CSV table of C-alpha atoms in Angstrom, one decimal:
chain,number,residue,atom,x,y,z
A,562,MET,CA,69.2,45.6,180.2
A,563,ASN,CA,69.2,49.0,182.0
A,564,TRP,CA,66.3,50.5,183.9
A,565,TYR,CA,65.0,52.3,180.8
A,566,ASN,CA,64.6,49.1,178.9
A,567,ILE,CA,62.9,47.3,181.8
A,568,VAL,CA,60.5,50.0,182.2
A,569,PHE,CA,59.9,50.3,178.4
A,570,TYR,CA,59.1,46.6,178.1
A,571,LEU,CA,56.8,46.7,181.2
A,572,PHE,CA,54.7,49.5,179.7
A,573,ALA,CA,54.8,47.8,176.3
A,574,LEU,CA,53.6,44.6,177.9
A,575,ILE,CA,50.8,46.5,179.6
A,576,VAL,CA,49.7,48.1,176.3
A,577,LEU,CA,49.7,44.8,174.3
A,578,VAL,CA,48.0,42.7,177.0
A,579,SER,CA,45.4,45.2,177.6
A,580,ALA,CA,44.8,46.0,174.0
A,581,ALA,CA,44.4,42.2,173.4
A,582,GLY,CA,41.9,42.4,176.2
A,583,VAL,CA,40.0,45.1,174.5
A,584,VAL,CA,39.7,43.2,171.3
A,585,PHE,CA,39.1,39.6,172.6
A,586,SER,CA,37.0,40.2,175.6
A,587,ARG,CA,33.4,38.9,175.1
A,588,LYS,CA,31.9,41.4,177.5
A,589,MET,CA,31.6,45.1,176.5
A,590,MET,CA,32.3,46.3,180.1
A,591,TYR,CA,35.7,44.3,180.2
A,592,ALA,CA,36.6,45.8,176.9
A,593,ALA,CA,35.9,49.3,178.2
A,594,PHE,CA,37.9,48.8,181.4
A,595,SER,CA,40.7,47.2,179.5
A,596,LEU,CA,41.0,50.4,177.6
A,597,LEU,CA,42.0,52.1,180.9
A,598,PHE,CA,45.2,50.1,181.0
A,599,THR,CA,45.9,50.6,177.4
A,600,PHE,CA,45.7,54.4,177.7
A,601,PHE,CA,47.8,54.3,180.9
A,602,GLY,CA,50.5,52.2,179.2
A,603,VAL,CA,50.6,54.5,176.3
A,604,ALA,CA,50.9,57.5,178.6
A,605,GLY,CA,53.9,55.6,180.3
A,606,LEU,CA,55.5,55.2,176.8
A,607,TYR,CA,55.2,58.9,176.2
A,608,VAL,CA,57.0,59.7,179.5
A,609,LEU,CA,59.9,57.4,178.3
A,610,LEU,CA,59.9,59.4,175.1
A,611,ASN,CA,60.4,62.6,177.2
A,612,ALA,CA,57.1,63.9,176.1
A,613,ASP,CA,55.8,64.6,179.6
A,614,PHE,CA,53.1,67.1,178.5
A,615,ILE,CA,51.7,64.7,176.0
A,616,ALA,CA,51.7,61.9,178.6
A,617,VAL,CA,49.7,64.0,181.1
A,618,THR,CA,47.3,65.1,178.4
A,619,GLN,CA,46.9,61.4,177.5
A,620,ILE,CA,45.7,60.7,180.9
A,621,MET,CA,43.6,63.8,181.2
A,622,VAL,CA,41.8,63.6,177.9
A,623,TYR,CA,41.7,59.8,177.3
A,624,ILE,CA,41.2,58.4,180.8
A,625,GLY,CA,39.5,61.4,182.3
A,626,GLY,CA,37.3,62.2,179.4
A,627,ILE,CA,36.9,59.8,176.6
A,628,LEU,CA,37.0,56.6,178.6
A,629,ILE,CA,34.4,57.8,181.1
A,630,LEU,CA,32.2,58.7,178.1
A,631,ILE,CA,32.6,55.2,176.7
A,632,ILE,CA,31.9,53.6,179.9
A,633,PHE,CA,28.9,55.7,180.6
A,634,GLY,CA,27.6,54.8,176.9
A,635,VAL,CA,28.0,51.1,177.6
A,636,MET,CA,26.5,51.3,181.1
A,637,LEU,CA,23.4,53.4,180.0
A,638,THR,CA,22.7,50.8,177.2
A,639,SER,CA,22.3,48.2,179.9
A,640,LYS,CA,20.7,45.8,177.4
A,641,PHE,CA,24.1,45.2,175.8
A,642,THR,CA,26.4,45.2,178.8
A,643,ASP,CA,26.0,41.6,179.5
A,644,LEU,CA,25.5,40.5,176.0
A,645,GLU,CA,28.2,38.1,174.6
A,646,ILE,CA,29.7,39.7,171.6
A,647,LYS,CA,29.8,37.2,168.7
A,648,SER,CA,29.8,37.6,165.1
A,649,GLY,CA,27.4,35.2,163.5
A,650,THR,CA,28.5,35.1,159.9
A,651,THR,CA,32.1,34.2,160.1
A,652,GLY,CA,32.8,31.2,157.9
A,653,THR,CA,35.6,29.5,156.3
A,654,VAL,CA,35.9,31.9,153.5
A,655,GLN,CA,36.3,34.8,155.8
A,656,TYR,CA,38.8,33.2,157.9
A,657,VAL,CA,40.9,32.1,154.9
A,658,LEU,CA,40.7,35.7,153.3
A,659,ALA,CA,41.4,37.4,156.7
A,660,GLY,CA,44.3,34.9,157.3
A,661,ILE,CA,45.8,35.6,153.8
A,662,SER,CA,45.6,39.4,154.1
A,663,THR,CA,47.0,39.3,157.7
A,664,ILE,CA,50.0,37.2,156.5
A,665,ILE,CA,50.6,39.5,153.5
A,666,VAL,CA,50.5,42.7,155.6
A,667,ALA,CA,52.7,41.2,158.3
A,668,ALA,CA,55.2,39.9,155.8
A,669,ALA,CA,55.4,43.3,154.2
A,670,LEU,CA,55.9,45.1,157.6
A,671,ILE,CA,58.6,42.6,158.6
A,672,ILE,CA,60.4,42.9,155.3
A,673,MET,CA,60.3,46.6,155.6
A,674,TYR,CA,61.6,46.6,159.1
A,675,LEU,CA,64.5,44.4,158.3
A,676,ASN,CA,65.6,46.2,155.1
A,677,VAL,CA,65.3,49.9,156.1
A,678,ASP,CA,68.5,51.3,157.6
A,679,TRP,CA,67.1,52.8,160.8
A,680,VAL,CA,68.9,56.0,161.8
A,681,GLN,CA,68.4,57.4,165.2
A,682,ASN,CA,69.3,61.0,165.4
A,683,PRO,CA,70.6,62.3,168.6
A,684,VAL,CA,67.8,64.5,170.1
A,685,PRO,CA,68.8,67.5,172.2
A,686,GLU,CA,67.4,67.0,175.7
A,687,LEU,CA,64.6,69.5,176.5
A,688,GLU,CA,64.3,71.1,179.9
A,689,SER,CA,60.5,71.3,179.4
A,690,THR,CA,58.3,70.5,176.6
A,691,VAL,CA,55.5,72.9,177.6
A,692,LYS,CA,57.0,76.1,176.6
A,693,PRO,CA,58.1,74.9,173.0
A,694,ILE,CA,54.6,73.5,172.5
A,695,GLY,CA,53.0,76.7,173.6
A,696,ILE,CA,55.2,78.8,171.3
A,697,LEU,CA,54.5,76.6,168.4
A,698,LEU,CA,50.8,76.6,168.9
A,699,MET,CA,50.8,80.3,169.0
A,700,THR,CA,53.0,80.8,165.9
A,701,LYS,CA,53.4,78.0,163.4
A,702,TYR,CA,50.2,76.1,164.2
A,703,PHE,CA,48.0,79.0,165.0
A,704,LEU,CA,45.4,78.5,162.4
A,705,ALA,CA,45.0,74.8,163.3
A,706,PHE,CA,44.7,75.8,167.0
A,707,GLN,CA,42.0,78.3,166.3
A,708,VAL,CA,40.1,75.9,164.0
A,709,ALA,CA,40.1,73.3,166.6
A,710,ALA,CA,38.9,75.9,169.2
A,711,ILE,CA,36.0,76.9,167.0
A,712,LEU,CA,35.1,73.2,166.3
A,713,LEU,CA,35.0,72.6,170.1
A,714,LEU,CA,32.9,75.6,170.7
A,715,LEU,CA,30.5,74.3,168.0
A,716,ALA,CA,30.3,71.0,169.6
A,717,PHE,CA,29.7,72.7,173.0
A,718,ILE,CA,26.8,74.7,171.7
A,719,GLY,CA,25.4,71.8,169.8
A,720,ALA,CA,25.5,69.7,173.0
A,721,ALA,CA,23.7,72.4,175.0
A,722,LYS,CA,21.1,72.7,172.2
A,723,ILE,CA,20.3,69.0,172.0
A,724,ALA,CA,20.2,68.9,176.0
A,725,ARG,CA,17.7,71.7,176.0
A,726,ARG,CA,15.1,70.3,173.6
A,727,LYS,CA,12.7,68.3,175.8
B,833,MET,CA,67.7,72.9,190.1
B,834,GLU,CA,68.2,71.8,193.7
B,835,GLN,CA,68.5,68.0,193.9
B,836,ASN,CA,66.3,65.7,196.0
B,837,PHE,CA,68.3,65.2,199.2
B,838,LEU,CA,67.9,61.5,198.8
B,839,TYR,CA,69.9,61.5,195.8
B,840,ASN,CA,72.7,63.0,197.7
B,841,TRP,CA,72.6,60.5,200.5
B,842,PHE,CA,72.0,57.3,198.6
B,843,GLY,CA,73.0,58.0,195.1
B,844,ASP,CA,70.9,57.4,191.9
B,845,GLY,CA,70.0,53.8,192.8
B,846,VAL,CA,67.4,51.4,194.0
B,847,ILE,CA,67.4,52.4,197.6
B,848,THR,CA,66.6,56.0,196.6
B,849,TYR,CA,63.7,55.0,194.3
B,850,ALA,CA,62.4,52.6,197.0
B,851,LEU,CA,62.5,55.4,199.6
B,852,LEU,CA,60.9,57.8,197.2
B,853,VAL,CA,57.9,55.6,197.0
B,854,THR,CA,57.9,54.5,200.6
B,855,ILE,CA,58.1,57.9,202.3
B,856,PRO,CA,54.8,59.3,200.8
B,857,LEU,CA,53.1,56.0,201.5
B,858,VAL,CA,54.1,55.9,205.2
B,859,PHE,CA,53.2,59.7,205.4
B,860,LEU,CA,49.7,58.9,203.9
B,861,LEU,CA,49.1,56.0,206.4
B,862,ILE,CA,50.0,58.1,209.4
B,863,TYR,CA,48.0,61.0,207.9
B,864,ALA,CA,45.0,58.9,207.4
B,865,LEU,CA,44.9,57.7,211.0
B,866,VAL,CA,45.2,61.3,212.2
B,867,ALA,CA,42.5,62.4,209.8
B,868,ILE,CA,40.2,59.6,210.9
B,869,LEU,CA,40.7,60.7,214.6
B,870,GLY,CA,40.2,64.3,213.6
B,871,GLU,CA,36.9,63.4,211.8
B,872,LEU,CA,35.6,61.5,214.9
B,873,LYS,CA,36.7,64.2,217.4
B,874,ILE,CA,35.7,67.2,215.4
B,875,ALA,CA,32.3,65.7,214.6
B,876,SER,CA,31.8,65.1,218.3
B,877,TRP,CA,32.9,68.6,219.3
B,878,VAL,CA,30.6,70.1,216.7
B,879,GLN,CA,27.8,68.1,218.0
B,880,ASP,CA,28.6,68.9,221.6
B,881,ARG,CA,29.7,65.4,222.7
B,882,LEU,CA,32.9,63.9,223.8
B,883,GLY,CA,33.4,61.3,221.0
B,884,PRO,CA,35.6,58.3,221.5
B,885,MET,CA,37.1,58.4,225.1
B,886,ARG,CA,37.9,54.8,226.0
B,887,THR,CA,40.7,53.7,223.6
B,888,GLY,CA,43.8,55.3,225.0
B,889,TRP,CA,44.1,58.7,226.4
B,890,LYS,CA,41.0,60.8,225.3
B,891,GLY,CA,40.5,58.1,222.6
B,892,VAL,CA,43.6,58.7,220.6
B,893,LEU,CA,43.9,55.0,219.6
B,894,GLN,CA,40.5,54.9,218.2
B,895,PRO,CA,41.6,55.0,214.5
B,896,LEU,CA,44.0,52.1,215.1
B,897,ALA,CA,41.1,50.2,216.6
B,898,GLU,CA,39.0,51.0,213.5
B,899,VAL,CA,41.7,49.7,211.2
B,900,ILE,CA,42.1,46.5,213.2
B,901,LYS,CA,38.3,46.0,213.1
B,902,LEU,CA,38.3,46.5,209.3
B,903,LEU,CA,41.1,44.1,208.8
B,904,GLN,CA,39.2,41.4,210.7
B,905,LYS,CA,36.0,41.8,208.9
B,906,GLU,CA,34.8,39.2,206.4
B,907,ASP,CA,35.6,40.1,202.9
B,908,ILE,CA,32.1,39.7,201.2
B,909,VAL,CA,31.7,39.5,197.5
B,910,PRO,CA,28.1,39.5,196.3
B,911,ASP,CA,27.1,36.5,194.3
B,912,ALA,CA,25.7,38.5,191.5
B,913,ALA,CA,28.5,40.9,191.4
B,914,ASN,CA,31.1,41.0,188.6
B,915,LYS,CA,34.0,39.5,190.5
B,916,PRO,CA,37.1,40.6,188.6
B,917,LEU,CA,36.0,44.3,188.3
B,918,PHE,CA,34.6,44.2,191.8
B,919,ASN,CA,37.9,43.2,193.3
B,920,LEU,CA,39.9,45.5,191.0
B,921,ALA,CA,38.0,48.7,191.7
B,922,PRO,CA,39.5,49.6,195.2
B,923,TYR,CA,43.0,49.2,193.8
B,924,VAL,CA,42.2,51.5,190.7
B,925,MET,CA,40.7,54.0,193.1
B,926,PHE,CA,43.7,53.9,195.4
B,927,THR,CA,46.1,54.2,192.5
B,928,GLY,CA,44.5,57.5,191.6
B,929,ALA,CA,44.8,58.8,195.1
B,930,PHE,CA,48.3,57.7,195.7
B,931,GLY,CA,49.5,58.6,192.2
B,932,ALA,CA,49.1,62.3,193.0
B,933,PHE,CA,51.7,61.9,195.7
B,934,ALA,CA,54.4,61.2,193.1
B,935,ALA,CA,54.6,65.0,192.3
B,936,MET,CA,53.8,66.3,195.8
B,937,PRO,CA,56.5,68.9,196.8
B,938,PHE,CA,57.0,68.5,200.5
B,939,ALA,CA,60.0,70.8,200.8
B,940,PHE,CA,62.3,72.6,198.3
B,941,ASN,CA,64.7,69.5,198.3
B,942,PHE,CA,62.2,66.8,198.7
B,943,VAL,CA,59.6,66.0,196.0
B,944,PRO,CA,59.4,62.3,194.9
B,945,ALA,CA,59.4,63.1,191.1
B,946,HIS,CA,60.1,66.6,190.0
B,947,LEU,CA,57.8,67.1,187.0
B,948,ASN,CA,57.7,70.1,184.7
B,949,VAL,CA,54.0,69.6,184.4
B,950,GLY,CA,53.3,68.7,188.1
B,951,LEU,CA,50.3,70.8,188.5
B,952,PHE,CA,48.6,69.4,185.4
B,953,TYR,CA,49.7,65.8,186.4
B,954,ILE,CA,48.2,66.0,189.9
B,955,PHE,CA,45.0,67.3,188.4
B,956,ALA,CA,44.9,64.6,185.7
B,957,ILE,CA,45.8,61.6,187.8
B,958,GLY,CA,42.5,62.1,189.7
B,959,ALA,CA,40.8,60.6,186.7
B,960,PHE,CA,41.7,57.1,188.0
B,961,SER,CA,39.6,57.8,191.0
B,962,VAL,CA,36.6,58.5,188.8
B,963,ILE,CA,37.1,55.2,186.9
B,964,GLY,CA,37.5,53.4,190.3
B,965,ILE,CA,34.1,54.8,191.4
B,966,VAL,CA,32.4,53.7,188.1
B,967,MET,CA,34.0,50.3,188.3
B,968,GLY,CA,33.1,49.7,191.8
B,969,GLY,CA,29.6,51.0,191.4
B,970,TRP,CA,28.8,49.1,188.2
B,971,ALA,CA,30.5,45.8,189.2
B,972,SER,CA,28.6,45.7,192.6
B,973,ASN,CA,25.4,44.9,190.4
B,974,ASN,CA,23.3,46.9,192.9
B,975,LYS,CA,21.1,49.8,191.9
B,976,TYR,CA,22.2,52.0,194.8
B,977,SER,CA,25.8,51.4,193.8
B,978,LEU,CA,25.1,52.1,190.2
B,979,LEU,CA,23.1,55.3,191.1
B,980,GLY,CA,25.9,56.5,193.4
B,981,ALA,CA,28.6,55.9,190.8
B,982,MET,CA,26.6,57.8,188.1
B,983,ARG,CA,26.0,60.5,190.5
B,984,GLY,CA,29.7,60.7,191.5
B,985,VAL,CA,30.9,60.7,188.0
B,986,SER,CA,28.6,63.4,186.7
B,987,GLN,CA,29.5,65.5,189.8
B,988,MET,CA,33.3,65.0,189.5
B,989,VAL,CA,33.3,65.7,185.8
B,990,SER,CA,31.3,68.9,186.2
B,991,TYR,CA,33.4,70.2,189.0
B,992,GLU,CA,36.6,69.5,187.2
B,993,ILE,CA,35.9,72.5,184.9
B,994,PRO,CA,35.9,75.4,187.6
B,995,ILE,CA,38.9,73.7,189.1
B,996,ALA,CA,40.7,73.5,185.8
B,997,LEU,CA,40.0,77.1,185.2
B,998,ALA,CA,41.4,78.0,188.7
B,999,ILE,CA,44.5,76.0,187.8
B,1000,LEU,CA,44.9,77.6,184.5
B,1001,ALA,CA,44.7,81.0,186.1
B,1002,ILE,CA,47.4,80.0,188.6
B,1003,ALA,CA,49.5,78.7,185.6
B,1004,ALA,CA,49.0,82.0,183.9
B,1005,LEU,CA,50.0,83.9,187.1
B,1006,ALA,CA,53.1,81.9,187.7
B,1007,GLY,CA,54.0,81.3,184.0
B,1008,SER,CA,54.8,77.6,184.8
B,1009,LEU,CA,53.2,74.3,185.4
B,1010,ASP,CA,56.1,73.3,187.7
B,1011,LEU,CA,55.0,73.1,191.3
B,1012,GLN,CA,58.4,74.1,192.7
B,1013,GLU,CA,58.5,77.0,190.4
B,1014,ILE,CA,54.9,78.1,191.4
B,1015,ILE,CA,56.0,77.8,195.0
B,1016,ASN,CA,59.3,79.6,194.5
B,1017,GLN,CA,57.5,82.6,193.2
B,1018,GLN,CA,55.5,82.9,196.3
B,1019,GLY,CA,58.4,83.3,198.6
B,1020,GLY,CA,59.1,86.2,201.0
B,1021,GLY,CA,56.2,86.3,203.3
B,1022,PHE,CA,52.5,85.5,203.1
B,1023,TRP,CA,51.6,88.7,201.3
B,1024,ASN,CA,53.3,87.2,198.3
B,1025,TRP,CA,51.1,84.1,198.3
B,1026,ASN,CA,48.8,83.7,195.3
B,1027,ILE,CA,45.8,84.2,197.4
B,1028,PHE,CA,47.0,87.8,197.8
B,1029,GLY,CA,47.8,88.1,194.1
B,1030,GLY,CA,51.3,86.7,194.1
B,1031,TYR,CA,54.4,88.8,194.1
B,1032,GLY,CA,54.2,92.3,192.6
B,1033,SER,CA,54.0,96.0,193.3
B,1034,PHE,CA,51.3,97.8,195.4
B,1035,TRP,CA,48.9,97.6,192.4
B,1036,LYS,CA,48.5,93.9,192.9
B,1037,ILE,CA,45.7,94.9,195.2
B,1038,LEU,CA,43.5,95.2,192.2
B,1039,VAL,CA,43.9,91.4,191.5
B,1040,ILE,CA,43.3,90.3,195.0
B,1041,PRO,CA,39.4,90.0,194.8
B,1042,PHE,CA,39.9,87.7,191.7
B,1043,THR,CA,42.5,85.4,193.3
B,1044,LEU,CA,40.6,85.3,196.5
B,1045,SER,CA,37.4,84.2,194.8
B,1046,LEU,CA,39.3,81.7,192.7
B,1047,PHE,CA,40.6,80.3,196.0
B,1048,VAL,CA,37.1,79.8,197.2
B,1049,ILE,CA,36.0,78.3,193.9
B,1050,HIS,CA,38.9,75.9,193.9
B,1051,PHE,CA,38.2,74.9,197.5
B,1052,VAL,CA,34.4,74.4,196.8
B,1053,GLY,CA,35.3,72.4,193.7
B,1054,GLY,CA,37.7,70.4,195.8
B,1055,LEU,CA,34.9,69.5,198.2
B,1056,ALA,CA,32.9,68.2,195.3
B,1057,GLU,CA,35.8,66.3,193.9
B,1058,THR,CA,36.3,64.4,197.1
B,1059,ASN,CA,32.5,63.7,197.5
B,1060,ARG,CA,32.4,65.5,200.9
B,1061,ILE,CA,29.4,67.1,202.4
B,1062,PRO,CA,27.8,69.3,201.1
B,1063,PHE,CA,28.6,67.4,198.0
B,1064,ASP,CA,28.3,63.8,199.2
B,1065,ILE,CA,25.4,63.2,196.9
B,1066,PRO,CA,27.1,60.0,195.6
B,1067,GLU,CA,27.0,58.4,199.1
B,1068,GLY,CA,23.9,60.2,200.4
B,1069,GLU,CA,22.9,57.7,203.1
B,1070,SER,CA,19.2,58.8,203.2
B,1071,GLU,CA,18.7,58.2,199.5
B,1072,ILE,CA,21.0,55.4,198.3
B,1073,VAL,CA,22.4,53.6,201.3
B,1074,ALA,CA,26.1,54.3,200.8
B,1075,GLY,CA,26.4,54.9,197.1
B,1076,TYR,CA,29.1,53.2,195.1
B,1077,HIS,CA,30.7,51.3,198.0
B,1078,THR,CA,27.4,49.8,199.4
B,1079,GLU,CA,28.6,46.3,198.7
B,1080,TYR,CA,32.1,46.5,199.9
B,1081,SER,CA,33.2,45.3,203.3
B,1082,GLY,CA,36.5,44.8,205.2
B,1083,MET,CA,39.7,45.7,203.7
B,1084,LYS,CA,38.2,46.7,200.2
B,1085,PHE,CA,35.9,49.2,201.9
B,1086,ALA,CA,39.0,50.4,203.9
B,1087,MET,CA,40.7,51.1,200.6
B,1088,PHE,CA,37.9,53.3,199.3
B,1089,PHE,CA,37.8,55.1,202.7
B,1090,PHE,CA,41.5,55.6,202.6
B,1091,ALA,CA,41.4,56.8,199.0
B,1092,GLU,CA,38.8,59.3,200.1
B,1093,TYR,CA,41.1,60.7,202.8
B,1094,ALA,CA,44.1,60.7,200.5
B,1095,ASN,CA,42.1,62.7,197.9
B,1096,MET,CA,41.2,65.1,200.7
B,1097,PHE,CA,44.8,65.7,201.4
B,1098,THR,CA,45.7,65.9,197.7
B,1099,VAL,CA,43.0,68.5,197.0
B,1100,SER,CA,44.1,70.5,200.0
B,1101,ALA,CA,47.8,70.2,199.0
B,1102,ILE,CA,47.0,71.5,195.5
B,1103,ILE,CA,45.1,74.6,197.0
B,1104,ALA,CA,48.0,75.0,199.5
B,1105,ILE,CA,50.5,75.0,196.7
B,1106,CYS,CA,48.5,77.2,194.3
B,1107,PHE,CA,47.3,79.8,196.7
B,1108,LEU,CA,48.8,79.5,200.1
B,1109,GLY,CA,52.6,79.3,199.1
B,1110,GLY,CA,53.1,75.5,199.4
B,1111,TRP,CA,56.2,74.9,201.5
B,1112,GLN,CA,57.0,78.6,201.9
B,1113,SER,CA,57.2,79.9,205.5
B,1114,PRO,CA,54.6,82.8,206.1
B,1115,PHE,CA,57.4,84.9,207.4
B,1116,GLY,CA,59.8,85.1,204.5
B,1117,ASP,CA,63.1,83.6,205.1
B,1118,PHE,CA,62.4,83.0,208.8
B,1119,LEU,CA,61.8,79.4,209.7
B,1120,ASN,CA,62.3,78.3,206.0
B,1121,GLN,CA,64.7,75.3,206.4
B,1122,PRO,CA,63.8,72.1,204.5
B,1123,ALA,CA,62.4,70.4,207.8
B,1124,MET,CA,60.3,73.5,208.5
B,1125,GLN,CA,59.2,73.7,205.0
B,1126,ALA,CA,57.8,70.2,205.2
B,1127,PHE,CA,56.0,71.3,208.4
B,1128,TRP,CA,54.4,74.4,206.8
B,1129,PHE,CA,53.3,72.4,203.7
B,1130,ILE,CA,51.8,69.6,205.8
B,1131,SER,CA,50.1,72.0,208.3
B,1132,LYS,CA,48.7,74.2,205.5
B,1133,ALA,CA,47.3,71.1,203.8
B,1134,CYS,CA,46.0,69.7,207.1
B,1135,PHE,CA,44.4,73.0,208.0
B,1136,LEU,CA,42.4,72.8,204.8
B,1137,VAL,CA,41.5,69.2,205.5
B,1138,PHE,CA,40.3,70.4,208.9
B,1139,VAL,CA,38.0,72.9,207.2
B,1140,GLN,CA,36.6,70.1,205.1
B,1141,ILE,CA,35.9,68.1,208.1
B,1142,TRP,CA,34.4,71.2,209.9
B,1143,LEU,CA,32.1,72.0,207.0
B,1144,ARG,CA,31.0,68.3,206.8
B,1145,TRP,CA,29.5,68.5,210.2
B,1146,THR,CA,28.0,72.0,209.8
B,1147,LEU,CA,26.3,72.0,206.4
B,1148,PRO,CA,23.4,70.0,205.0
B,1149,ARG,CA,23.6,68.2,201.7
B,1150,LEU,CA,22.8,69.8,198.4
B,1151,ARG,CA,20.2,68.5,196.0
B,1152,VAL,CA,21.3,67.1,192.6
B,1153,ASP,CA,19.9,70.1,190.7
B,1154,GLN,CA,21.4,72.6,193.1
B,1155,LEU,CA,24.8,70.9,192.7
B,1156,MET,CA,24.6,71.2,188.9
B,1157,TYR,CA,23.3,74.8,189.2
B,1158,VAL,CA,26.2,75.8,191.5
B,1159,SER,CA,28.9,74.2,189.2
B,1160,TRP,CA,27.6,75.4,185.8
B,1161,LYS,CA,25.9,78.5,186.3
B,1162,VAL,CA,27.7,80.1,189.3
B,1163,MET,CA,31.3,78.8,189.6
B,1164,THR,CA,32.2,78.2,186.0
B,1165,PRO,CA,31.3,81.8,184.8
B,1166,LEU,CA,32.9,83.3,187.9
B,1167,ALA,CA,36.0,81.2,187.3
B,1168,PHE,CA,36.1,82.5,183.7
B,1169,VAL,CA,35.9,86.1,184.8
B,1170,CYS,CA,38.7,85.6,187.3
B,1171,PHE,CA,40.8,83.8,184.8
B,1172,VAL,CA,40.6,86.7,182.3
B,1173,ALA,CA,41.4,89.2,184.9
B,1174,ILE,CA,44.3,87.3,186.3
B,1175,ALA,CA,45.7,86.6,182.7
B,1176,VAL,CA,45.5,90.4,181.9
B,1177,TRP,CA,47.2,91.2,185.2
B,1178,SER,CA,50.0,88.7,184.6
B,1179,MET,CA,50.7,90.2,181.2
B,1180,LEU,CA,50.8,93.7,182.6
B,1181,ARG,CA,52.9,93.3,185.7
């Protein structure tokens, strides 16, 4: 166990525990705030993968943007914030079917994991990921970049239009 | 790249990592005490009174007394509050404030973590403070807290945009997101600082108006990010008691307070790095040794903190609609114009 592994398992634990919190918590607000730790843990995993730019973007976009939006959405619909989330129609049939399909998928994944001969290619260590990302966005993925920009512009104009109509 | 001097002294081990975390924390504690004293004294001088005079010489021990008072106070958790989130919020808030110090370049051979995306990182980690405010405001289960939190978030989210544009312009000017690289380029005297257009020939005089106005935009946005007057609408005492930390007492309140002062320093430090040359001495190579660099960096940041305190006791509070007007209709378009001008300049030079 070196430092890298310890840190990896720490972040993996954070992600798994908080993701379980998102799924299993009975209160909407707890689920929304658990998501904070999930996003944070994933950002940490990105750092361990040497993807510093993606990690910071993860914090910026998911924690600084999407999570705040989610929390606001939950907060403003205050009728539901304290509501206990329960699904009323779960019966034996659903449990059995869900259990069987879960076992099948899990078994398939485990078999695949054990049978595939995993190869880890040595990756050349990058000084900085920002520059290659920028160059790729301006050359190879230029179209996708522009389409995303136009999509965001449309969303922006649409939001302004909706907000203006009183 | 120059190594952190701690790696040379203690090797790549646990001691170095522990010191890398501890030094900024200790610095932050001392800075917070000084800033509290500064706040008290500057407030008094602005209002033509003496301020605290009885604790120590001219009242210099007042912040220590305040801290001891806060430690002794009863830690009250309201009955109707959401206890887990109520207790967690101050820590999330402080994580955001202290997280920024991980990439803070104090000198050319001392930065806790040398990141390639340092500028972006310090900007992004502030998101934790926003979450902390919502968490505290919502969990308090108090309408004033909730209103304060909602105001705080909408304000911080809208003022992030002009600041992001200012940071983007600096990234375009420097061609890097690495804080050390940005600072290195501003070496050789104060006329090479980005506030004066960065390094370049005589014709950089054309870009100076844009960098100067970006500096002002960034500073005003920074004031709004830290919820300081004239943007302290989230804590407006006359309207909503104390905003998102109404229900907090004792040490948890102190952590909110502490995070606010840490955020003030972070914002000032980013402005100092982006526009005022970070740890570069104003006189080129003169007085530019590592220890002096730390001195220059801290004094530049502290000067901006001083301006924030000064403004706080000089200006009245904005209204909510004025706040949104300033952000969306004044600062954002101006920042766009400056960004385009600076981007064109950095391609041509």
